[in-house]
Amino acid sequence: MVGRWTFTLLCGLLAATLIQATLSPTAVLILGPKVIKEKLTQELKDHNATSILQQLPLLSAMREKPAGGIPVLGSLVNTILKHIIWLKVTTANILQLQVKPSANDHELLVKIPLDMVAGLNTPLVKTIVEFHMTTEAQAIVHMDTSASGPTRPVLSDCATSHGSLRIQLLHKLSFLVNALAKQVMNLLVPALPNLVKNQLCPVIEASFNGMYADLLQLVKVPISLSIDRLEFDLLYPAIKGDTIQLYLGAKLLDSQGKVTKWFNNSAASLTMPTLDNTPFSLILSQDVVKAAVAALSPEEFMVLLDSVLPEIAHRLKSSIGLINEEAADKLRSTQIVKILTQDTPEFFIDQGHAKVAQLIVLEVFPSSEALRPLFTLGIEASSEAQFYTKGDQLILNLNNISSDRIQLMNSGIGWFQPDVLKNIITEIILSILLPNQNGKLRSGVPVSLVKALGFEAAESSLTKDALVLTPASLGKTTSPVSQ
């Protein structure tokens, strides 16, 4: 029997290891003690845990196991119990939960302090005799790797912690009543821990299961990206230190709900930042973050340069004059600059800095009537990419732009070295292309997870290969350096 159990355990562990080895996460949600406590506290409320405490059958439990399990206490105890009309919990509170790492780094210790007042009604006195009772339920959260289902965290070994039970009389009365109260307290000492274990612990376990199910639903809420949407699926969970970590795969779906890209097999492992008392962290690999620029689909701009940017139009004419004076003289007040972006811009994260690279085709027409451009340039441009947040909206902003490489693709004014026009061309795309792209990006990406976890706003940071979202400081919203 032991051999079979050992074999099953090893198979479970091996299966979990193989899953983690073959499915590389592209996102990780790390939940710290604060989130776990608040979510579990809410689930306990939803499961009416305090009502369960108020309905504990104290009197019947005392009759079943009087004074520490001794079957017979004699006529004195029986007489005491006969003089009790009722004994019940009148008020109950669950105090602030504690979540700590256990001695095993892959387990959590959950402590649930209980505070109760019990009332005793006896014909020996007209007033209610009240007891103040405090104890603490403890449980372990560990990973269940059984073959019956996927690996998941479960709460088990729930019981009252040793030495946590305190019972005292709130108000002293007559000698006879005090003696009765003392005997009742002695009978409650063995009865109450058993009641907590049998009546409350199943509710605590159900609450934890409900909390975990809710968390899985939260991570599956789609994130809208222009006309597409990003969805996450759980690959596997883990417990590390005092956190629960959900390792996620991602997929991109079009407006019809068809999967257009899977992100599960990331080429590199994610760099995991330390939580540093942060309630939660959502870490997104750069493969997933690339989807944030999906709004920047290939597009075309045609601008009457002299009308929109007359100063730049004048400098462009002067720059062309250095190459070909005759061509510069052909430029009219209706001259047109046509800008065409090629494909979706590429997004990179390198050592904590984000960058967007894009291919641009730029053509200059001498007038609005001209059918052929004076020349066509191919431009490899790049911009610093900065993420900022507004509430739970994640927004990408492109700062500045540089023309890293310019090629002459076609020319009607003879061959020339395109770097001669580098400064003015950079200024044109900076003045025309960048504001348009930032305008499209300004709508942002809603991250509903932030508010679902109980926070009003988020802030972002970059590691060497990922974007990290954490709760914003109170009243804090990050802003871009420039728009």
Short mmCIF file of C-alpha atoms in Angstrom, two decimals:
data_model
loop_
_atom_site.label_atom_id
_atom_site.label_comp_id
_atom_site.label_asym_id
_atom_site.label_seq_id
_atom_site.Cartn_x
_atom_site.Cartn_y
_atom_site.Cartn_z
CA MET A 1 0.00 0.00 0.00
CA VAL A 2 2.85 2.34 0.88
CA GLY A 3 4.61 1.47 -2.37
CA ARG A 4 1.48 2.30 -4.38
CA TRP A 5 1.07 5.65 -2.58
CA THR A 6 4.74 6.50 -3.18
CA PHE A 7 4.43 5.60 -6.86
CA THR A 8 1.35 7.82 -7.24
CA LEU A 9 3.10 10.74 -5.54
CA LEU A 10 6.17 10.39 -7.76
CA CYS A 11 3.99 10.24 -10.86
CA GLY A 12 2.21 13.44 -9.79
CA LEU A 13 5.45 15.26 -9.16
CA LEU A 14 6.91 14.04 -12.46
CA ALA A 15 3.81 15.15 -14.36
CA ALA A 16 3.97 18.63 -12.80
CA THR A 17 7.67 18.87 -13.66
CA LEU A 18 7.05 17.82 -17.27
CA ILE A 19 4.24 20.37 -17.63
CA GLN A 20 6.50 23.16 -16.39
CA ALA A 21 9.32 22.02 -18.67
CA THR A 22 7.22 21.87 -21.84
CA LEU A 23 5.01 24.93 -21.31
CA SER A 24 6.98 28.12 -20.92
CA PRO A 25 4.88 30.88 -19.34
CA THR A 26 4.66 34.24 -21.05
CA ALA A 27 2.98 35.90 -18.06
CA VAL A 28 3.01 35.42 -14.30
CA LEU A 29 0.59 36.73 -11.69
CA ILE A 30 2.20 36.85 -8.24
CA LEU A 31 -0.24 37.25 -5.34
CA GLY A 32 1.21 38.43 -2.04
CA PRO A 33 -0.16 37.92 1.48
CA LYS A 34 -2.26 41.10 1.38
CA VAL A 35 -4.31 39.96 -1.62
CA ILE A 36 -4.61 36.40 -0.31
CA LYS A 37 -5.82 37.66 3.08
CA GLU A 38 -8.35 40.09 1.61
CA LYS A 39 -9.73 37.61 -0.90
CA LEU A 40 -9.98 34.82 1.66
CA THR A 41 -11.60 37.16 4.19
CA GLN A 42 -14.23 38.13 1.63
CA GLU A 43 -14.90 34.48 0.81
CA LEU A 44 -15.33 33.70 4.51
CA LYS A 45 -17.93 36.48 4.67
CA ASP A 46 -19.66 35.14 1.57
CA HIS A 47 -19.74 31.67 3.15
CA ASN A 48 -21.28 33.14 6.37
CA ALA A 49 -18.40 31.97 8.54
CA THR A 50 -19.40 34.17 11.49
CA SER A 51 -22.93 32.74 11.32
CA ILE A 52 -21.42 29.26 11.53
CA LEU A 53 -19.62 30.32 14.71
CA GLN A 54 -22.83 31.74 16.17
CA GLN A 55 -24.58 28.42 15.53
CA LEU A 56 -21.95 26.23 17.22
CA PRO A 57 -23.82 23.67 19.37
CA LEU A 58 -21.82 24.36 22.53
CA LEU A 59 -24.20 22.69 24.96
CA SER A 60 -24.60 19.44 23.04
CA ALA A 61 -20.82 19.25 22.46
CA MET A 62 -20.21 19.61 26.20
CA ARG A 63 -22.65 16.79 26.90
CA GLU A 64 -20.94 14.50 24.37
CA LYS A 65 -17.37 14.99 25.63
CA PRO A 66 -17.33 16.53 29.09
CA ALA A 67 -14.08 17.74 30.60
CA GLY A 68 -11.47 16.59 28.16
CA GLY A 69 -13.16 13.37 27.08
CA ILE A 70 -13.60 11.75 30.54
CA PRO A 71 -16.85 9.77 30.16
CA VAL A 72 -18.17 10.16 33.68
CA LEU A 73 -17.69 13.20 35.89
CA GLY A 74 -20.26 12.24 38.45
CA SER A 75 -23.49 13.74 39.55
CA LEU A 76 -21.97 17.22 39.99
CA VAL A 77 -21.37 17.76 36.25
CA ASN A 78 -24.71 16.29 35.33
CA THR A 79 -26.33 18.66 37.79
CA ILE A 80 -24.42 21.59 36.26
CA LEU A 81 -25.58 20.75 32.75
CA LYS A 82 -29.19 20.37 33.94
CA HIS A 83 -29.10 23.90 35.30
CA ILE A 84 -28.26 25.37 31.86
CA ILE A 85 -31.32 26.37 29.84
CA TRP A 86 -29.26 27.38 26.81
CA LEU A 87 -25.63 28.13 25.96
CA LYS A 88 -24.78 29.72 22.62
CA VAL A 89 -22.43 32.13 20.88
CA THR A 90 -24.08 35.54 20.88
CA THR A 91 -21.45 37.49 18.92
CA ALA A 92 -18.62 36.25 16.72
CA ASN A 93 -15.87 37.98 14.77
CA ILE A 94 -13.07 36.81 12.53
CA LEU A 95 -10.10 39.06 13.14
CA GLN A 96 -7.34 39.93 10.67
CA LEU A 97 -5.98 36.87 8.92
CA GLN A 98 -2.27 36.12 8.70
CA VAL A 99 -0.56 34.46 5.75
CA LYS A 100 3.04 33.39 6.26
CA PRO A 101 5.47 30.97 4.68
CA SER A 102 5.62 27.69 6.54
CA ALA A 103 8.77 25.79 7.41
CA ASN A 104 8.42 24.25 3.96
CA ASP A 105 9.13 26.98 1.39
CA HIS A 106 6.43 25.55 -0.87
CA GLU A 107 3.64 25.83 1.70
CA LEU A 108 1.72 28.69 3.30
CA LEU A 109 0.55 28.89 6.89
CA VAL A 110 -2.83 30.58 7.26
CA LYS A 111 -3.90 31.81 10.71
CA ILE A 112 -7.52 32.84 11.35
CA PRO A 113 -8.08 34.45 14.77
CA LEU A 114 -11.57 33.92 16.19
CA ASP A 115 -13.19 36.18 18.78
CA MET A 116 -16.51 35.14 20.34
CA VAL A 117 -18.82 35.94 23.22
CA ALA A 118 -21.01 33.14 24.49
CA GLY A 119 -24.09 33.59 26.66
CA LEU A 120 -25.38 31.15 29.27
CA ASN A 121 -28.93 31.21 30.57
CA THR A 122 -29.55 29.56 33.95
CA PRO A 123 -32.39 29.86 36.48
CA LEU A 124 -29.75 30.51 39.15
CA VAL A 125 -29.47 34.12 38.02
CA LYS A 126 -31.74 36.52 36.16
CA THR A 127 -29.00 37.97 33.90
CA ILE A 128 -27.16 36.24 31.07
CA VAL A 129 -23.76 34.86 32.09
CA GLU A 130 -21.26 35.81 29.37
CA PHE A 131 -17.92 34.27 28.42
CA HIS A 132 -15.25 35.77 26.19
CA MET A 133 -13.68 33.08 24.00
CA THR A 134 -10.70 33.51 21.68
CA THR A 135 -8.89 30.89 19.64
CA GLU A 136 -7.10 30.60 16.34
CA ALA A 137 -7.76 28.30 13.42
CA GLN A 138 -4.67 27.31 11.47
CA ALA A 139 -4.33 25.59 8.11
CA ILE A 140 -1.67 24.75 5.56
CA VAL A 141 -1.89 25.68 1.88
CA HIS A 142 0.12 23.36 -0.33
CA MET A 143 0.20 22.18 -3.91
CA ASP A 144 -1.96 19.15 -4.65
CA THR A 145 -0.19 17.09 -7.32
CA SER A 146 -2.52 14.10 -7.18
CA ALA A 147 -3.32 12.34 -10.42
CA SER A 148 -7.05 13.05 -10.05
CA GLY A 149 -6.76 16.52 -11.56
CA PRO A 150 -4.46 19.40 -12.47
CA THR A 151 -1.96 20.69 -9.93
CA ARG A 152 -3.56 23.32 -7.73
CA PRO A 153 -3.17 24.87 -4.27
CA VAL A 154 -5.38 23.35 -1.59
CA LEU A 155 -6.01 24.18 2.06
CA SER A 156 -5.75 21.29 4.51
CA ASP A 157 -4.77 20.30 8.07
CA CYS A 158 -7.21 22.81 9.51
CA ALA A 159 -7.48 22.85 13.32
CA THR A 160 -7.18 25.22 16.24
CA SER A 161 -3.58 26.09 17.02
CA HIS A 162 -2.12 24.61 20.17
CA GLY A 163 -2.38 26.89 23.18
CA SER A 164 -4.48 29.57 21.45
CA LEU A 165 -7.73 28.92 23.32
CA ARG A 166 -8.65 31.49 25.98
CA ILE A 167 -11.98 31.48 27.87
CA GLN A 168 -12.82 33.94 30.62
CA LEU A 169 -15.89 35.20 32.44
CA LEU A 170 -16.83 38.71 31.35
CA HIS A 171 -18.65 39.70 34.55
CA LYS A 172 -18.33 38.08 37.97
CA LEU A 173 -21.59 37.35 39.74
CA SER A 174 -22.51 35.41 42.89
CA PHE A 175 -20.28 32.71 44.29
CA LEU A 176 -22.66 29.98 43.11
CA VAL A 177 -22.91 31.37 39.57
CA ASN A 178 -19.15 31.92 39.38
CA ALA A 179 -18.59 28.30 40.38
CA LEU A 180 -21.06 27.17 37.72
CA ALA A 181 -19.34 29.38 35.09
CA LYS A 182 -15.94 27.93 35.99
CA GLN A 183 -17.21 24.38 35.47
CA VAL A 184 -18.75 25.38 32.13
CA MET A 185 -15.43 26.89 30.99
CA ASN A 186 -13.65 23.68 31.91
CA LEU A 187 -16.12 21.75 29.78
CA LEU A 188 -15.72 24.18 26.86
CA VAL A 189 -11.92 23.74 26.70
CA PRO A 190 -12.07 20.34 24.94
CA ALA A 191 -15.40 20.98 23.21
CA LEU A 192 -14.63 24.22 21.36
CA PRO A 193 -11.56 23.03 19.36
CA ASN A 194 -13.55 20.03 18.13
CA LEU A 195 -16.43 22.27 17.10
CA VAL A 196 -14.11 24.58 15.18
CA LYS A 197 -12.50 21.64 13.41
CA ASN A 198 -15.78 19.98 12.50
CA GLN A 199 -18.00 23.00 11.87
CA LEU A 200 -15.75 25.89 10.75
CA CYS A 201 -12.80 24.16 9.03
CA PRO A 202 -14.94 22.80 6.16
CA VAL A 203 -16.15 26.37 5.59
CA ILE A 204 -12.56 27.65 5.56
CA GLU A 205 -11.59 25.00 3.02
CA ALA A 206 -14.59 25.82 0.84
CA SER A 207 -13.75 29.54 1.08
CA PHE A 208 -10.19 28.94 -0.09
CA ASN A 209 -11.44 26.85 -3.00
CA GLY A 210 -13.85 29.65 -3.90
CA MET A 211 -11.05 32.22 -3.70
CA TYR A 212 -8.83 30.19 -6.02
CA ALA A 213 -11.67 29.65 -8.51
CA ASP A 214 -12.35 33.41 -8.54
CA LEU A 215 -8.66 34.15 -9.17
CA LEU A 216 -8.66 31.79 -12.14
CA GLN A 217 -11.70 33.57 -13.54
CA LEU A 218 -9.97 36.94 -13.11
CA VAL A 219 -6.92 35.96 -15.14
CA LYS A 220 -9.15 34.63 -17.92
CA VAL A 221 -10.94 37.96 -18.48
CA PRO A 222 -9.97 39.07 -22.03
CA ILE A 223 -7.89 42.22 -22.55
CA SER A 224 -9.07 44.32 -25.49
CA LEU A 225 -6.38 45.29 -28.00
CA SER A 226 -7.83 47.40 -30.79
CA ILE A 227 -10.07 44.95 -32.69
CA ASP A 228 -8.29 41.90 -31.22
CA ARG A 229 -8.24 40.56 -27.70
CA LEU A 230 -5.65 38.89 -25.51
CA GLU A 231 -6.61 35.94 -23.31
CA PHE A 232 -4.66 34.06 -20.64
CA ASP A 233 -4.84 30.42 -19.58
CA LEU A 234 -3.33 28.85 -16.49
CA LEU A 235 -0.34 26.62 -17.24
CA TYR A 236 0.48 25.76 -13.63
CA PRO A 237 0.44 27.36 -10.15
CA ALA A 238 3.20 27.42 -7.53
CA ILE A 239 3.81 28.53 -3.97
CA LYS A 240 7.04 30.39 -3.30
CA GLY A 241 7.79 32.09 0.01
CA ASP A 242 4.59 33.83 1.10
CA THR A 243 3.12 34.12 -2.41
CA ILE A 244 0.89 32.15 -4.74
CA GLN A 245 2.16 32.38 -8.31
CA LEU A 246 0.05 31.67 -11.38
CA TYR A 247 2.09 30.90 -14.50
CA LEU A 248 0.11 31.79 -17.59
CA GLY A 249 0.08 31.14 -21.30
CA ALA A 250 -1.45 33.71 -23.65
CA LYS A 251 -3.22 33.75 -26.98
CA LEU A 252 -4.34 36.46 -29.37
CA LEU A 253 -7.81 36.25 -30.89
CA ASP A 254 -9.35 38.25 -33.71
CA SER A 255 -12.78 39.89 -33.70
CA GLN A 256 -14.34 36.56 -34.74
CA GLY A 257 -12.83 34.76 -31.76
CA LYS A 258 -10.31 32.85 -33.86
CA VAL A 259 -6.87 32.31 -32.33
CA THR A 260 -4.31 34.10 -34.49
CA LYS A 261 -1.27 33.58 -32.28
CA TRP A 262 -0.19 31.49 -29.30
CA PHE A 263 2.35 32.90 -26.86
CA ASN A 264 2.91 29.79 -24.71
CA ASN A 265 6.36 28.90 -25.98
CA SER A 266 8.44 31.91 -25.01
CA ALA A 267 12.05 31.60 -26.12
CA ALA A 268 13.48 32.83 -22.83
CA SER A 269 12.50 32.47 -19.20
CA LEU A 270 10.89 35.48 -17.56
CA THR A 271 12.96 37.48 -15.11
CA MET A 272 10.98 37.35 -11.86
CA PRO A 273 11.20 40.55 -9.78
CA THR A 274 10.98 40.39 -6.01
CA LEU A 275 7.57 41.32 -4.62
CA ASP A 276 8.98 43.62 -1.89
CA ASN A 277 5.68 43.73 0.06
CA THR A 278 3.77 44.64 -3.11
CA PRO A 279 0.27 43.10 -2.95
CA PHE A 280 0.55 41.68 -6.45
CA SER A 281 2.67 41.76 -9.59
CA LEU A 282 1.60 40.95 -13.14
CA ILE A 283 4.65 40.16 -15.25
CA LEU A 284 4.21 40.17 -19.04
CA SER A 285 6.91 38.96 -21.42
CA GLN A 286 7.87 41.19 -24.31
CA ASP A 287 6.22 38.71 -26.71
CA VAL A 288 2.89 39.48 -25.07
CA VAL A 289 3.55 43.21 -24.73
CA LYS A 290 4.17 43.40 -28.47
CA ALA A 291 0.43 42.99 -28.83
CA ALA A 292 0.04 46.42 -27.20
CA VAL A 293 1.23 48.05 -30.43
CA ALA A 294 -1.33 46.14 -32.48
CA ALA A 295 -3.32 49.38 -32.82
CA LEU A 296 -0.50 50.72 -35.01
CA SER A 297 -1.48 48.82 -38.13
CA PRO A 298 0.12 49.85 -41.47
CA GLU A 299 -1.32 53.16 -42.60
CA GLU A 300 -0.80 56.02 -45.02
CA PHE A 301 -0.65 59.78 -44.45
CA MET A 302 -0.78 62.51 -47.08
CA VAL A 303 -0.03 66.00 -45.81
CA LEU A 304 -0.10 69.39 -47.53
CA LEU A 305 3.17 70.31 -45.91
CA ASP A 306 3.15 74.03 -46.71
CA SER A 307 -0.32 74.44 -45.17
CA VAL A 308 0.20 72.28 -42.08
CA LEU A 309 3.89 72.82 -41.29
CA PRO A 310 5.07 75.84 -43.33
CA GLU A 311 8.38 76.23 -41.49
CA ILE A 312 9.30 72.59 -42.08
CA ALA A 313 8.15 72.91 -45.73
CA HIS A 314 10.54 75.81 -46.17
CA ARG A 315 13.47 73.89 -44.68
CA LEU A 316 12.68 70.86 -46.83
CA LYS A 317 12.82 73.03 -49.94
CA SER A 318 16.16 74.43 -48.85
CA SER A 319 17.54 70.94 -48.19
CA ILE A 320 16.38 69.67 -51.60
CA GLY A 321 17.97 72.76 -53.16
CA LEU A 322 21.36 71.55 -51.95
CA ILE A 323 20.82 68.37 -53.99
CA ASN A 324 19.03 69.77 -57.05
CA GLU A 325 18.01 73.42 -57.36
CA GLU A 326 15.72 72.71 -60.29
CA ALA A 327 13.82 70.15 -58.25
CA ALA A 328 13.50 72.58 -55.35
CA ASP A 329 11.99 75.19 -57.68
CA LYS A 330 9.27 72.72 -58.66
CA LEU A 331 7.92 72.63 -55.12
CA ARG A 332 4.61 74.48 -54.96
CA SER A 333 2.43 75.58 -52.04
CA THR A 334 0.43 72.37 -52.56
CA GLN A 335 3.47 70.12 -52.15
CA ILE A 336 2.56 66.81 -50.55
CA VAL A 337 4.50 64.53 -48.25
CA LYS A 338 3.23 60.97 -48.25
CA ILE A 339 4.18 58.67 -45.36
CA LEU A 340 3.46 54.95 -45.44
CA THR A 341 4.24 52.65 -42.50
CA GLN A 342 5.18 49.07 -43.39
CA ASP A 343 3.78 46.24 -41.27
CA THR A 344 3.14 46.53 -37.53
CA PRO A 345 5.99 48.17 -35.57
CA GLU A 346 8.34 45.82 -33.73
CA PHE A 347 8.57 46.08 -29.94
CA PHE A 348 11.67 45.21 -27.91
CA ILE A 349 12.64 45.24 -24.24
CA ASP A 350 16.36 45.26 -23.53
CA GLN A 351 17.85 45.66 -20.05
CA GLY A 352 14.91 47.63 -18.72
CA HIS A 353 14.46 49.88 -21.77
CA ALA A 354 11.67 49.57 -24.32
CA LYS A 355 12.00 50.41 -27.99
CA VAL A 356 9.70 50.41 -31.01
CA ALA A 357 11.21 49.99 -34.48
CA GLN A 358 9.30 50.53 -37.70
CA LEU A 359 9.82 50.72 -41.45
CA ILE A 360 8.59 53.89 -43.16
CA VAL A 361 8.29 54.85 -46.81
CA LEU A 362 8.32 58.60 -47.42
CA GLU A 363 7.57 60.30 -50.76
CA VAL A 364 7.71 64.00 -51.68
CA PHE A 365 5.39 65.28 -54.43
CA PRO A 366 6.04 68.79 -55.82
CA SER A 367 2.28 69.55 -55.92
CA SER A 368 -1.10 68.01 -55.37
CA GLU A 369 -1.43 67.54 -59.17
CA ALA A 370 1.85 65.64 -59.54
CA LEU A 371 1.48 61.91 -60.24
CA ARG A 372 5.09 60.96 -59.56
CA PRO A 373 7.13 61.85 -56.49
CA LEU A 374 10.43 63.70 -56.69
CA PHE A 375 11.93 60.83 -54.70
CA THR A 376 11.04 57.91 -52.45
CA LEU A 377 12.92 57.09 -49.24
CA GLY A 378 12.92 53.92 -47.15
CA ILE A 379 13.49 54.72 -43.47
CA GLU A 380 14.33 52.41 -40.59
CA ALA A 381 13.11 54.44 -37.61
CA SER A 382 13.06 53.76 -33.88
CA SER A 383 11.48 55.38 -30.85
CA GLU A 384 11.84 55.08 -27.10
CA ALA A 385 8.71 53.39 -25.80
CA GLN A 386 7.37 54.38 -22.42
CA PHE A 387 4.50 52.79 -20.56
CA TYR A 388 2.41 54.79 -18.14
CA THR A 389 -0.87 54.17 -16.37
CA LYS A 390 -4.08 56.06 -15.87
CA GLY A 391 -6.22 54.23 -13.36
CA ASP A 392 -6.30 50.64 -14.55
CA GLN A 393 -5.45 51.65 -18.13
CA LEU A 394 -2.00 50.74 -19.45
CA ILE A 395 -0.88 53.23 -22.08
CA LEU A 396 2.11 53.10 -24.43
CA ASN A 397 3.69 56.38 -25.50
CA LEU A 398 6.40 56.81 -28.15
CA ASN A 399 9.01 59.38 -27.18
CA ASN A 400 11.04 61.01 -29.92
CA ILE A 401 12.00 59.21 -33.10
CA SER A 402 15.29 58.67 -34.88
CA SER A 403 16.00 57.78 -38.49
CA ASP A 404 18.52 55.02 -37.95
CA ARG A 405 18.96 54.23 -41.62
CA ILE A 406 17.70 55.95 -44.79
CA GLN A 407 17.80 54.42 -48.25
CA LEU A 408 16.99 56.03 -51.59
CA MET A 409 14.41 53.72 -53.17
CA ASN A 410 13.49 55.82 -56.19
CA SER A 411 14.46 59.25 -57.48
CA GLY A 412 13.24 61.53 -60.26
CA ILE A 413 15.90 64.14 -59.53
CA GLY A 414 18.98 61.96 -59.96
CA TRP A 415 20.90 59.87 -57.46
CA PHE A 416 21.88 61.52 -54.16
CA GLN A 417 23.05 60.53 -50.71
CA PRO A 418 19.82 60.41 -48.62
CA ASP A 419 21.64 61.18 -45.35
CA VAL A 420 21.76 64.79 -46.56
CA LEU A 421 18.05 64.94 -45.77
CA LYS A 422 18.26 62.99 -42.49
CA ASN A 423 17.57 65.90 -40.12
CA ILE A 424 14.63 67.34 -42.02
CA ILE A 425 13.14 63.89 -42.73
CA THR A 426 13.39 63.00 -39.03
CA GLU A 427 11.63 66.23 -38.14
CA ILE A 428 8.83 65.51 -40.64
CA ILE A 429 8.05 62.05 -39.28
CA LEU A 430 8.42 63.38 -35.73
CA SER A 431 5.85 66.11 -36.44
CA ILE A 432 3.43 64.03 -38.51
CA LEU A 433 3.73 60.34 -37.72
CA LEU A 434 4.46 60.32 -33.99
CA PRO A 435 1.48 62.46 -32.83
CA ASN A 436 -0.86 60.32 -34.92
CA GLN A 437 0.48 57.07 -33.49
CA ASN A 438 0.43 58.34 -29.90
CA GLY A 439 -3.16 59.45 -30.47
CA LYS A 440 -4.11 55.90 -31.37
CA LEU A 441 -2.21 54.46 -28.42
CA ARG A 442 -3.68 56.94 -25.93
CA SER A 443 -6.90 54.95 -25.55
CA GLY A 444 -4.78 52.44 -23.64
CA VAL A 445 -5.24 48.82 -22.72
CA PRO A 446 -7.75 48.11 -19.91
CA VAL A 447 -6.35 45.77 -17.25
CA SER A 448 -9.50 44.83 -15.32
CA LEU A 449 -7.46 42.60 -13.02
CA VAL A 450 -6.25 45.68 -11.11
CA LYS A 451 -9.69 46.74 -9.85
CA ALA A 452 -10.83 43.15 -9.50
CA LEU A 453 -8.05 42.65 -6.95
CA GLY A 454 -9.26 45.73 -5.04
CA PHE A 455 -6.97 48.50 -6.32
CA GLU A 456 -7.92 51.71 -8.09
CA ALA A 457 -4.78 52.16 -10.16
CA ALA A 458 -1.60 50.45 -11.30
CA GLU A 459 1.92 51.50 -12.10
CA SER A 460 4.34 49.92 -14.54
CA SER A 461 8.04 49.17 -14.64
CA LEU A 462 10.40 47.22 -16.86
CA THR A 463 12.80 44.41 -16.11
CA LYS A 464 15.43 43.32 -18.59
CA ASP A 465 12.87 41.31 -20.57
CA ALA A 466 9.36 42.00 -19.26
CA LEU A 467 6.76 44.58 -18.28
CA VAL A 468 5.63 44.51 -14.64
CA LEU A 469 2.34 45.91 -13.34
CA THR A 470 1.90 46.55 -9.62
CA PRO A 471 -0.65 48.52 -7.55
CA ALA A 472 -0.02 52.25 -7.67
CA SER A 473 0.75 54.16 -4.51
CA LEU A 474 -2.28 55.93 -3.03
CA GLY A 475 -3.32 58.76 -5.34
CA LYS A 476 -0.45 58.09 -7.71
CA THR A 477 -0.80 57.86 -11.49
CA THR A 478 2.25 57.59 -13.68
CA SER A 479 2.55 59.92 -16.66
CA PRO A 480 4.68 59.95 -19.79
CA VAL A 481 7.70 62.21 -20.01
CA SER A 482 6.34 63.70 -23.20
CA GLN A 483 3.28 63.28 -25.34
#
